[in-house]
C-alpha cells in the first residue's frame, strides 16, 4: 500500500478501509499542529495509478477473510475533500469497482474545502456516497482561530456546514480544548456551543491541546504571546461546552490526548458526563494530569 508517513484516522474509522489519496495538508499553517511535521512537503496528491494499485492489493487481502465486507472507505491525508469534485467522483468509482459492497466514503475536511464546492457538487458527492466527513473545527472563538492561523472564522463554520446539512452530507467535529488559551477556555466553549447548536454534527470529539517543541505555538509561548490552560481548567472548559450544547449529538473525548476518556449521547447522557467532569475537577490533581501531558510523546 502507498502509505506516506504516519496515517491519521479518527477512532471511529477503525474498521474502514484506509485508502491514501493525498498526503500532508494544503493549509499547513496552524500554529499548534505537528501531525505532518515529518513530511518533506506540505501536500501531495496520490497518482490515480497508485490509488488503483492499492485497491487491487486491498481486494486481494480482503479475499483471504472470506466473510469480510468493506462497507466504508476512509480516504487518508489531512484534507482530501480539497480535491476537485471530478477527482473525488473518480476515486469513488474506483472504490466501487473493486469493493461494490462499499456504501460510504469519508475523509478529513477543512472548512475551506467545502467553500470551493458548489451546492450542486456537494449534492453529487452525497449521491456518490461521500458522508461522515471529519472536520477539525477546533473552536468557534474567532480570536483563537485568527491567532492559530486556522484560515477561517466562526461564520465560515456556520455557513459551510449549513451547506453540508442541506446536501445531506453528515459530518463530525473535532473540538480542541484549550485552543483559546488560559482564562479564555470557558468563553470559547460557549461560542463553540452557540455555533454547534445551529448545525447538525453527528459527533463532537474533544481533543486536548498538547504542545510540542517543534510547533510554532511553542515559540509563541516562549515569546510570551500565549499561555496554555491548566489541566483542571481544560476539564472546566469541557464541562461548559457540554452544559451549553442543546442539540442531539454524540460527545466523545476518546483520543490519546485525553488523560481520562469519556463518551455519551446528548441530551440523554448530559448529567452523567457532567458528573464525570465534576469528579475529575474535584478529585484528580493538576500534577497527575500534567504528568500525563508531559509523557504524551505523540498524539
PDB file of C-alpha atoms in Angstrom:
ATOM      1  CA  UNK A   1       0.000   0.000   0.000  1.00  0.00           C
ATOM      2  CA  UNK A   2       1.226   3.502  -0.821  1.00  0.00           C
ATOM      3  CA  UNK A   3       1.079   4.970   2.694  1.00  0.00           C
ATOM      4  CA  UNK A   4       3.156   8.098   3.319  1.00  0.00           C
ATOM      5  CA  UNK A   5       4.349   8.932   6.826  1.00  0.00           C
ATOM      6  CA  UNK A   6       2.073   8.421   9.814  1.00  0.00           C
ATOM      7  CA  UNK A   7      -1.502   7.622   8.799  1.00  0.00           C
ATOM      8  CA  UNK A   8      -4.002   9.530  10.929  1.00  0.00           C
ATOM      9  CA  UNK A   9      -7.621   8.475  11.250  1.00  0.00           C
ATOM     10  CA  UNK A  10     -10.418   9.194  13.739  1.00  0.00           C
ATOM     11  CA  UNK A  11     -11.067   6.453  16.328  1.00  0.00           C
ATOM     12  CA  UNK A  12     -14.459   5.688  14.769  1.00  0.00           C
ATOM     13  CA  UNK A  13     -12.854   4.840  11.389  1.00  0.00           C
ATOM     14  CA  UNK A  14     -11.010   1.832  12.842  1.00  0.00           C
ATOM     15  CA  UNK A  15     -12.906  -0.693  10.720  1.00  0.00           C
ATOM     16  CA  UNK A  16     -12.827   1.349   7.494  1.00  0.00           C
ATOM     17  CA  UNK A  17     -10.602   0.594   4.519  1.00  0.00           C
ATOM     18  CA  UNK A  18      -7.852   3.242   4.699  1.00  0.00           C
ATOM     19  CA  UNK A  19      -7.011   4.464   1.204  1.00  0.00           C
ATOM     20  CA  UNK A  20      -4.359   7.129   0.652  1.00  0.00           C
ATOM     21  CA  UNK A  21      -5.420   9.728  -1.915  1.00  0.00           C
ATOM     22  CA  UNK A  22      -3.448  12.708  -0.547  1.00  0.00           C
ATOM     23  CA  UNK A  23      -0.569  13.218   1.870  1.00  0.00           C
ATOM     24  CA  UNK A  24       0.015  16.264   4.033  1.00  0.00           C
ATOM     25  CA  UNK A  25      -2.135  19.381   4.409  1.00  0.00           C
ATOM     26  CA  UNK A  26      -2.943  22.126   1.902  1.00  0.00           C
ATOM     27  CA  UNK A  27      -3.032  24.728   4.703  1.00  0.00           C
ATOM     28  CA  UNK A  28      -0.090  23.613   6.863  1.00  0.00           C
ATOM     29  CA  UNK A  29      -0.117  26.864   8.880  1.00  0.00           C
ATOM     30  CA  UNK A  30      -1.941  26.058  12.137  1.00  0.00           C
ATOM     31  CA  UNK A  31       0.399  27.086  14.946  1.00  0.00           C
ATOM     32  CA  UNK A  32      -0.378  24.123  17.197  1.00  0.00           C
ATOM     33  CA  UNK A  33      -0.164  21.338  14.598  1.00  0.00           C
ATOM     34  CA  UNK A  34       2.777  18.935  14.264  1.00  0.00           C
ATOM     35  CA  UNK A  35       0.925  15.994  12.697  1.00  0.00           C
ATOM     36  CA  UNK A  36       2.627  16.300   9.297  1.00  0.00           C
ATOM     37  CA  UNK A  37       5.950  17.662  10.525  1.00  0.00           C
ATOM     38  CA  UNK A  38       7.794  14.575   9.254  1.00  0.00           C
ATOM     39  CA  UNK A  39       6.791  15.065   5.605  1.00  0.00           C
ATOM     40  CA  UNK A  40       9.257  16.798   3.258  1.00  0.00           C
ATOM     41  CA  UNK A  41       6.340  18.564   1.520  1.00  0.00           C
ATOM     42  CA  UNK A  42       3.133  20.301   2.594  1.00  0.00           C
ATOM     43  CA  UNK A  43       0.656  18.486   0.335  1.00  0.00           C
ATOM     44  CA  UNK A  44       0.702  15.837  -2.363  1.00  0.00           C
ATOM     45  CA  UNK A  45      -1.988  14.161  -4.448  1.00  0.00           C
ATOM     46  CA  UNK A  46      -1.644  10.428  -4.955  1.00  0.00           C
ATOM     47  CA  UNK A  47      -1.428   9.394  -8.624  1.00  0.00           C
ATOM     48  CA  UNK A  48      -4.603   7.545  -9.593  1.00  0.00           C
ATOM     49  CA  UNK A  49      -2.438   4.596 -10.680  1.00  0.00           C
ATOM     50  CA  UNK A  50      -1.236   4.283  -7.068  1.00  0.00           C
ATOM     51  CA  UNK A  51      -4.799   4.503  -5.767  1.00  0.00           C
ATOM     52  CA  UNK A  52      -5.889   1.735  -8.105  1.00  0.00           C
ATOM     53  CA  UNK A  53      -2.881  -0.408  -7.228  1.00  0.00           C
ATOM     54  CA  UNK A  54      -3.774  -0.065  -3.522  1.00  0.00           C
ATOM     55  CA  UNK A  55      -7.380  -1.042  -4.215  1.00  0.00           C
ATOM     56  CA  UNK A  56      -6.209  -4.151  -6.066  1.00  0.00           C
ATOM     57  CA  UNK A  57      -3.845  -5.063  -3.218  1.00  0.00           C
ATOM     58  CA  UNK A  58      -6.552  -4.461  -0.601  1.00  0.00           C
ATOM     59  CA  UNK A  59      -9.058  -6.546  -2.570  1.00  0.00           C
ATOM     60  CA  UNK A  60      -6.624  -9.471  -2.601  1.00  0.00           C
ATOM     61  CA  UNK A  61      -6.018  -9.159   1.145  1.00  0.00           C
ATOM     62  CA  UNK A  62      -9.699  -8.945   1.999  1.00  0.00           C
ATOM     63  CA  UNK A  63     -10.433 -12.034  -0.098  1.00  0.00           C
ATOM     64  CA  UNK A  64      -8.412 -14.000   2.452  1.00  0.00           C
ATOM     65  CA  UNK A  65     -11.111 -13.053   5.005  1.00  0.00           C
ATOM     66  CA  UNK A  66     -13.975 -14.746   3.220  1.00  0.00           C
ATOM     67  CA  UNK A  67     -16.841 -13.171   5.145  1.00  0.00           C
ATOM     68  CA  UNK A  68     -15.408  -9.665   5.481  1.00  0.00           C
ATOM     69  CA  UNK A  69     -17.137  -6.892   3.583  1.00  0.00           C
ATOM     70  CA  UNK A  70     -15.859  -3.336   3.164  1.00  0.00           C
ATOM     71  CA  UNK A  71     -18.874  -1.177   3.962  1.00  0.00           C
ATOM     72  CA  UNK A  72     -16.885   2.060   4.306  1.00  0.00           C
ATOM     73  CA  UNK A  73     -13.686   3.585   2.916  1.00  0.00           C
ATOM     74  CA  UNK A  74     -11.795   6.385   4.642  1.00  0.00           C
ATOM     75  CA  UNK A  75      -9.595   8.474   2.333  1.00  0.00           C
ATOM     76  CA  UNK A  76      -6.409   9.414   4.157  1.00  0.00           C
ATOM     77  CA  UNK A  77      -4.469  12.673   4.220  1.00  0.00           C
ATOM     78  CA  UNK A  78      -5.090  15.866   6.191  1.00  0.00           C
ATOM     79  CA  UNK A  79      -7.873  17.137   3.913  1.00  0.00           C
ATOM     80  CA  UNK A  80      -8.680  15.021   0.837  1.00  0.00           C
ATOM     81  CA  UNK A  81     -12.003  16.871   0.451  1.00  0.00           C
ATOM     82  CA  UNK A  82      -9.968  19.698  -1.106  1.00  0.00           C
ATOM     83  CA  UNK A  83      -9.671  17.611  -4.289  1.00  0.00           C
ATOM     84  CA  UNK A  84     -11.764  18.689  -7.238  1.00  0.00           C
ATOM     85  CA  UNK A  85     -15.193  17.100  -7.372  1.00  0.00           C
ATOM     86  CA  UNK A  86     -14.344  15.316 -10.611  1.00  0.00           C
ATOM     87  CA  UNK A  87     -11.393  13.573  -8.951  1.00  0.00           C
ATOM     88  CA  UNK A  88     -13.378  12.669  -5.835  1.00  0.00           C
ATOM     89  CA  UNK A  89     -16.085  11.146  -8.032  1.00  0.00           C
ATOM     90  CA  UNK A  90     -13.485   9.195  -9.990  1.00  0.00           C
ATOM     91  CA  UNK A  91     -11.990   7.836  -6.762  1.00  0.00           C
ATOM     92  CA  UNK A  92     -15.466   6.808  -5.570  1.00  0.00           C
ATOM     93  CA  UNK A  93     -15.998   4.961  -8.854  1.00  0.00           C
ATOM     94  CA  UNK A  94     -12.685   3.144  -8.465  1.00  0.00           C
ATOM     95  CA  UNK A  95     -13.556   2.105  -4.908  1.00  0.00           C
ATOM     96  CA  UNK A  96     -16.901   0.692  -6.094  1.00  0.00           C
ATOM     97  CA  UNK A  97     -15.200  -1.130  -8.955  1.00  0.00           C
ATOM     98  CA  UNK A  98     -13.120  -3.175  -6.519  1.00  0.00           C
ATOM     99  CA  UNK A  99     -15.451  -3.061  -3.493  1.00  0.00           C
ATOM    100  CA  UNK A 100     -19.016  -2.909  -4.869  1.00  0.00           C
ATOM    101  CA  UNK A 101     -20.320  -3.524  -1.348  1.00  0.00           C
ATOM    102  CA  UNK A 102     -18.823  -0.213  -0.094  1.00  0.00           C
ATOM    103  CA  UNK A 103     -21.685   2.073   0.927  1.00  0.00           C
ATOM    104  CA  UNK A 104     -19.940   5.300   2.011  1.00  0.00           C
ATOM    105  CA  UNK A 105     -16.679   7.204   1.734  1.00  0.00           C
ATOM    106  CA  UNK A 106     -15.341   9.620   4.346  1.00  0.00           C
ATOM    107  CA  UNK A 107     -12.265  11.756   4.917  1.00  0.00           C
ATOM    108  CA  UNK A 108     -10.876  14.712   6.829  1.00  0.00           C
ATOM    109  CA  UNK A 109     -12.039  18.069   5.504  1.00  0.00           C
ATOM    110  CA  UNK A 110     -11.246  21.711   6.176  1.00  0.00           C
ATOM    111  CA  UNK A 111     -13.984  24.336   6.224  1.00  0.00           C
ATOM    112  CA  UNK A 112     -12.250  25.945   3.240  1.00  0.00           C
ATOM    113  CA  UNK A 113     -12.538  22.676   1.256  1.00  0.00           C
ATOM    114  CA  UNK A 114     -16.325  22.888   1.443  1.00  0.00           C
ATOM    115  CA  UNK A 115     -16.332  26.541   0.360  1.00  0.00           C
ATOM    116  CA  UNK A 116     -14.728  25.784  -3.015  1.00  0.00           C
ATOM    117  CA  UNK A 117     -17.533  23.390  -3.999  1.00  0.00           C
ATOM    118  CA  UNK A 118     -20.908  24.417  -5.396  1.00  0.00           C
ATOM    119  CA  UNK A 119     -24.177  23.227  -3.888  1.00  0.00           C
ATOM    120  CA  UNK A 120     -24.654  21.044  -6.954  1.00  0.00           C
ATOM    121  CA  UNK A 121     -21.237  19.452  -6.464  1.00  0.00           C
ATOM    122  CA  UNK A 122     -21.998  18.719  -2.820  1.00  0.00           C
ATOM    123  CA  UNK A 123     -25.260  17.056  -3.847  1.00  0.00           C
ATOM    124  CA  UNK A 124     -23.427  14.944  -6.418  1.00  0.00           C
ATOM    125  CA  UNK A 125     -20.793  13.900  -3.879  1.00  0.00           C
ATOM    126  CA  UNK A 126     -23.541  12.886  -1.446  1.00  0.00           C
ATOM    127  CA  UNK A 127     -25.262  10.826  -4.138  1.00  0.00           C
ATOM    128  CA  UNK A 128     -21.950   9.070  -4.854  1.00  0.00           C
ATOM    129  CA  UNK A 129     -21.554   8.050  -1.201  1.00  0.00           C
ATOM    130  CA  UNK A 130     -19.493  10.790   0.441  1.00  0.00           C
ATOM    131  CA  UNK A 131     -20.732  11.040   4.005  1.00  0.00           C
ATOM    132  CA  UNK A 132     -19.408  11.308   7.552  1.00  0.00           C
ATOM    133  CA  UNK A 133     -16.701  13.925   6.957  1.00  0.00           C
ATOM    134  CA  UNK A 134     -14.415  14.718   9.893  1.00  0.00           C
ATOM    135  CA  UNK A 135     -13.840  18.456  10.314  1.00  0.00           C
ATOM    136  CA  UNK A 136     -11.298  19.947  12.702  1.00  0.00           C
ATOM    137  CA  UNK A 137     -13.361  22.988  13.571  1.00  0.00           C
ATOM    138  CA  UNK A 138     -11.271  23.326  16.788  1.00  0.00           C
ATOM    139  CA  UNK A 139     -13.397  26.207  18.144  1.00  0.00           C
ATOM    140  CA  UNK A 140     -15.817  28.953  17.155  1.00  0.00           C
ATOM    141  CA  UNK A 141     -13.774  31.536  19.072  1.00  0.00           C
ATOM    142  CA  UNK A 142     -12.669  33.972  16.348  1.00  0.00           C
ATOM    143  CA  UNK A 143      -9.804  35.386  18.409  1.00  0.00           C
ATOM    144  CA  UNK A 144      -8.330  31.895  18.788  1.00  0.00           C
ATOM    145  CA  UNK A 145      -8.966  30.967  15.147  1.00  0.00           C
ATOM    146  CA  UNK A 146      -7.120  34.084  13.980  1.00  0.00           C
ATOM    147  CA  UNK A 147      -4.204  33.655  16.389  1.00  0.00           C
ATOM    148  CA  UNK A 148      -3.769  29.984  15.457  1.00  0.00           C
ATOM    149  CA  UNK A 149      -3.899  30.706  11.693  1.00  0.00           C
ATOM    150  CA  UNK A 150      -6.808  28.342  11.028  1.00  0.00           C
ATOM    151  CA  UNK A 151      -7.744  30.224   7.865  1.00  0.00           C
ATOM    152  CA  UNK A 152     -11.450  30.686   8.608  1.00  0.00           C
ATOM    153  CA  UNK A 153     -13.808  32.231  11.171  1.00  0.00           C
ATOM    154  CA  UNK A 154     -16.862  31.059  13.113  1.00  0.00           C
ATOM    155  CA  UNK A 155     -19.216  32.492  10.473  1.00  0.00           C
ATOM    156  CA  UNK A 156     -17.480  30.290   7.881  1.00  0.00           C
ATOM    157  CA  UNK A 157     -18.048  27.181  10.011  1.00  0.00           C
ATOM    158  CA  UNK A 158     -21.729  28.047  10.271  1.00  0.00           C
ATOM    159  CA  UNK A 159     -22.146  28.843   6.575  1.00  0.00           C
ATOM    160  CA  UNK A 160     -20.248  25.896   5.123  1.00  0.00           C
ATOM    161  CA  UNK A 161     -21.591  23.240   7.493  1.00  0.00           C
ATOM    162  CA  UNK A 162     -25.126  24.524   6.863  1.00  0.00           C
ATOM    163  CA  UNK A 163     -24.418  23.751   3.207  1.00  0.00           C
ATOM    164  CA  UNK A 164     -23.368  20.215   4.167  1.00  0.00           C
ATOM    165  CA  UNK A 165     -26.624  19.873   6.107  1.00  0.00           C
ATOM    166  CA  UNK A 166     -28.569  20.997   3.029  1.00  0.00           C
ATOM    167  CA  UNK A 167     -26.699  18.466   0.867  1.00  0.00           C
ATOM    168  CA  UNK A 168     -27.372  15.707   3.463  1.00  0.00           C
ATOM    169  CA  UNK A 169     -23.653  15.074   3.929  1.00  0.00           C
ATOM    170  CA  UNK A 170     -23.157  14.195   7.595  1.00  0.00           C
ATOM    171  CA  UNK A 171     -20.074  15.347   9.491  1.00  0.00           C
ATOM    172  CA  UNK A 172     -18.236  15.101  12.802  1.00  0.00           C
ATOM    173  CA  UNK A 173     -16.431  17.949  14.565  1.00  0.00           C
ATOM    174  CA  UNK A 174     -13.108  17.835  16.368  1.00  0.00           C
ATOM    175  CA  UNK A 175     -13.005  20.373  19.207  1.00  0.00           C
ATOM    176  CA  UNK A 176      -9.601  21.385  20.573  1.00  0.00           C
ATOM    177  CA  UNK A 177      -9.793  22.023  24.303  1.00  0.00           C
ATOM    178  CA  UNK A 178      -7.522  24.889  25.439  1.00  0.00           C
ATOM    179  CA  UNK A 179      -7.131  26.490  21.997  1.00  0.00           C
ATOM    180  CA  UNK A 180      -8.462  29.790  23.386  1.00  0.00           C
ATOM    181  CA  UNK A 181      -5.700  29.933  25.998  1.00  0.00           C
ATOM    182  CA  UNK A 182      -5.535  30.399  29.763  1.00  0.00           C
ATOM    183  CA  UNK A 183      -8.551  32.142  31.233  1.00  0.00           C
ATOM    184  CA  UNK A 184     -10.466  32.102  27.938  1.00  0.00           C
ATOM    185  CA  UNK A 185     -11.476  28.466  27.518  1.00  0.00           C
ATOM    186  CA  UNK A 186     -14.944  28.663  29.020  1.00  0.00           C
ATOM    187  CA  UNK A 187     -15.840  31.683  26.874  1.00  0.00           C
ATOM    188  CA  UNK A 188     -14.522  29.824  23.815  1.00  0.00           C
ATOM    189  CA  UNK A 189     -16.631  26.786  24.735  1.00  0.00           C
ATOM    190  CA  UNK A 190     -19.773  28.941  24.899  1.00  0.00           C
ATOM    191  CA  UNK A 191     -19.056  30.442  21.481  1.00  0.00           C
ATOM    192  CA  UNK A 192     -18.477  26.965  20.073  1.00  0.00           C
ATOM    193  CA  UNK A 193     -21.729  25.624  21.516  1.00  0.00           C
ATOM    194  CA  UNK A 194     -23.594  28.627  20.083  1.00  0.00           C
ATOM    195  CA  UNK A 195     -22.428  27.718  16.564  1.00  0.00           C
ATOM    196  CA  UNK A 196     -22.885  23.940  17.008  1.00  0.00           C
ATOM    197  CA  UNK A 197     -26.433  24.480  18.256  1.00  0.00           C
ATOM    198  CA  UNK A 198     -27.309  25.894  14.820  1.00  0.00           C
ATOM    199  CA  UNK A 199     -25.889  22.871  12.988  1.00  0.00           C
ATOM    200  CA  UNK A 200     -26.301  19.085  12.868  1.00  0.00           C
ATOM    201  CA  UNK A 201     -22.974  17.356  13.596  1.00  0.00           C
ATOM    202  CA  UNK A 202     -23.272  13.642  14.336  1.00  0.00           C
ATOM    203  CA  UNK A 203     -20.413  13.768  16.818  1.00  0.00           C
ATOM    204  CA  UNK A 204     -18.306  16.329  18.651  1.00  0.00           C
ATOM    205  CA  UNK A 205     -14.971  14.787  19.523  1.00  0.00           C
ATOM    206  CA  UNK A 206     -12.890  16.673  22.082  1.00  0.00           C
ATOM    207  CA  UNK A 207      -9.113  16.542  21.929  1.00  0.00           C
ATOM    208  CA  UNK A 208      -6.887  18.316  24.440  1.00  0.00           C
ATOM    209  CA  UNK A 209      -4.241  20.649  23.092  1.00  0.00           C
ATOM    210  CA  UNK A 210      -0.801  19.143  23.609  1.00  0.00           C
ATOM    211  CA  UNK A 211       2.089  21.445  22.729  1.00  0.00           C
ATOM    212  CA  UNK A 212       5.277  20.084  21.207  1.00  0.00           C
ATOM    213  CA  UNK A 213       8.588  21.995  20.867  1.00  0.00           C
ATOM    214  CA  UNK A 214       8.549  21.772  17.052  1.00  0.00           C
ATOM    215  CA  UNK A 215       5.257  23.691  16.839  1.00  0.00           C
ATOM    216  CA  UNK A 216       5.016  27.405  16.105  1.00  0.00           C
ATOM    217  CA  UNK A 217       2.760  27.706  19.157  1.00  0.00           C
ATOM    218  CA  UNK A 218       5.645  26.603  21.374  1.00  0.00           C
ATOM    219  CA  UNK A 219       7.663  29.538  20.050  1.00  0.00           C
ATOM    220  CA  UNK A 220       4.762  31.915  20.731  1.00  0.00           C
ATOM    221  CA  UNK A 221       4.714  30.706  24.339  1.00  0.00           C
ATOM    222  CA  UNK A 222       8.463  31.276  24.653  1.00  0.00           C
ATOM    223  CA  UNK A 223       7.947  34.830  23.393  1.00  0.00           C
ATOM    224  CA  UNK A 224       5.245  35.404  26.000  1.00  0.00           C
ATOM    225  CA  UNK A 225       2.466  35.800  23.422  1.00  0.00           C
ATOM    226  CA  UNK A 226       0.204  32.958  24.598  1.00  0.00           C
ATOM    227  CA  UNK A 227      -0.424  30.915  27.731  1.00  0.00           C
ATOM    228  CA  UNK A 228      -1.811  27.395  27.934  1.00  0.00           C
ATOM    229  CA  UNK A 229      -4.716  26.469  30.197  1.00  0.00           C
ATOM    230  CA  UNK A 230      -4.027  24.362  33.239  1.00  0.00           C
ATOM    231  CA  UNK A 231      -5.150  20.735  33.072  1.00  0.00           C
ATOM    232  CA  UNK A 232      -8.069  21.157  35.500  1.00  0.00           C
ATOM    233  CA  UNK A 233      -9.067  24.326  33.634  1.00  0.00           C
ATOM    234  CA  UNK A 234      -9.387  22.209  30.479  1.00  0.00           C
ATOM    235  CA  UNK A 235     -11.954  19.994  32.192  1.00  0.00           C
ATOM    236  CA  UNK A 236     -13.894  23.059  33.348  1.00  0.00           C
ATOM    237  CA  UNK A 237     -13.946  24.174  29.724  1.00  0.00           C
ATOM    238  CA  UNK A 238     -15.334  20.798  28.617  1.00  0.00           C
ATOM    239  CA  UNK A 239     -17.998  20.997  31.308  1.00  0.00           C
ATOM    240  CA  UNK A 240     -19.176  24.357  29.959  1.00  0.00           C
ATOM    241  CA  UNK A 241     -19.245  23.028  26.409  1.00  0.00           C
ATOM    242  CA  UNK A 242     -21.435  20.077  27.377  1.00  0.00           C
ATOM    243  CA  UNK A 243     -23.710  22.257  29.506  1.00  0.00           C
ATOM    244  CA  UNK A 244     -24.254  24.699  26.639  1.00  0.00           C
ATOM    245  CA  UNK A 245     -24.920  22.164  23.860  1.00  0.00           C
ATOM    246  CA  UNK A 246     -28.624  21.967  23.004  1.00  0.00           C
ATOM    247  CA  UNK A 247     -28.555  19.580  20.039  1.00  0.00           C
ATOM    248  CA  UNK A 248     -28.781  15.792  19.848  1.00  0.00           C
ATOM    249  CA  UNK A 249     -25.171  14.717  19.307  1.00  0.00           C
ATOM    250  CA  UNK A 250     -22.615  12.154  20.428  1.00  0.00           C
ATOM    251  CA  UNK A 251     -19.964  13.730  22.631  1.00  0.00           C
ATOM    252  CA  UNK A 252     -16.671  11.868  22.856  1.00  0.00           C
ATOM    253  CA  UNK A 253     -13.277  12.524  24.411  1.00  0.00           C
ATOM    254  CA  UNK A 254     -11.587   9.323  23.313  1.00  0.00           C
ATOM    255  CA  UNK A 255      -8.247  10.200  21.696  1.00  0.00           C
ATOM    256  CA  UNK A 256      -4.837   9.789  23.320  1.00  0.00           C
ATOM    257  CA  UNK A 257      -4.704  13.491  24.207  1.00  0.00           C
ATOM    258  CA  UNK A 258      -7.444  12.889  26.789  1.00  0.00           C
ATOM    259  CA  UNK A 259      -5.975  11.554  30.026  1.00  0.00           C
ATOM    260  CA  UNK A 260      -9.461  10.471  31.126  1.00  0.00           C
ATOM    261  CA  UNK A 261     -11.725   9.292  28.351  1.00  0.00           C
ATOM    262  CA  UNK A 262     -15.498   9.539  28.191  1.00  0.00           C
ATOM    263  CA  UNK A 263     -18.345   9.235  25.740  1.00  0.00           C
ATOM    264  CA  UNK A 264     -22.087   9.742  25.769  1.00  0.00           C
ATOM    265  CA  UNK A 265     -25.069  10.912  23.786  1.00  0.00           C
ATOM    266  CA  UNK A 266     -26.637  14.297  24.383  1.00  0.00           C
ATOM    267  CA  UNK A 267     -29.032  15.176  25.783  1.00  0.00           C
ATOM    268  CA  UNK A 268     -29.615  11.752  27.396  1.00  0.00           C
ATOM    269  CA  UNK A 269     -26.163  11.456  28.978  1.00  0.00           C
ATOM    270  CA  UNK A 270     -25.547  15.114  29.736  1.00  0.00           C
ATOM    271  CA  UNK A 271     -25.855  14.803  33.507  1.00  0.00           C
ATOM    272  CA  UNK A 272     -23.718  11.667  33.566  1.00  0.00           C
ATOM    273  CA  UNK A 273     -20.925  13.398  31.610  1.00  0.00           C
ATOM    274  CA  UNK A 274     -21.107  16.496  33.788  1.00  0.00           C
ATOM    275  CA  UNK A 275     -20.820  14.335  36.916  1.00  0.00           C
ATOM    276  CA  UNK A 276     -17.726  12.632  35.498  1.00  0.00           C
ATOM    277  CA  UNK A 277     -16.155  16.028  34.793  1.00  0.00           C
ATOM    278  CA  UNK A 278     -17.053  17.378  38.228  1.00  0.00           C
ATOM    279  CA  UNK A 279     -15.443  14.352  39.848  1.00  0.00           C
ATOM    280  CA  UNK A 280     -12.265  14.860  37.798  1.00  0.00           C
ATOM    281  CA  UNK A 281     -12.178  18.556  38.732  1.00  0.00           C
ATOM    282  CA  UNK A 282     -12.603  17.848  42.434  1.00  0.00           C
ATOM    283  CA  UNK A 283     -10.528  14.687  42.908  1.00  0.00           C
ATOM    284  CA  UNK A 284      -7.760  14.471  40.286  1.00  0.00           C
ATOM    285  CA  UNK A 285      -4.642  16.550  40.874  1.00  0.00           C
ATOM    286  CA  UNK A 286      -3.236  19.077  38.440  1.00  0.00           C
ATOM    287  CA  UNK A 287       0.176  17.421  38.868  1.00  0.00           C
ATOM    288  CA  UNK A 288      -1.108  13.980  37.893  1.00  0.00           C
ATOM    289  CA  UNK A 289      -2.806  15.304  34.752  1.00  0.00           C
ATOM    290  CA  UNK A 290       0.222  17.402  33.858  1.00  0.00           C
ATOM    291  CA  UNK A 291       2.436  14.348  34.182  1.00  0.00           C
ATOM    292  CA  UNK A 292       0.262  12.551  31.644  1.00  0.00           C
ATOM    293  CA  UNK A 293       0.535  15.514  29.250  1.00  0.00           C
ATOM    294  CA  UNK A 294       4.345  15.702  29.573  1.00  0.00           C
ATOM    295  CA  UNK A 295       4.707  11.966  28.899  1.00  0.00           C
ATOM    296  CA  UNK A 296       2.499  12.038  25.805  1.00  0.00           C
ATOM    297  CA  UNK A 297       5.228  11.710  23.180  1.00  0.00           C
ATOM    298  CA  UNK A 298       2.925  11.847  20.201  1.00  0.00           C
ATOM    299  CA  UNK A 299      -0.772  12.087  19.501  1.00  0.00           C
TER     300      UNK A 299
END
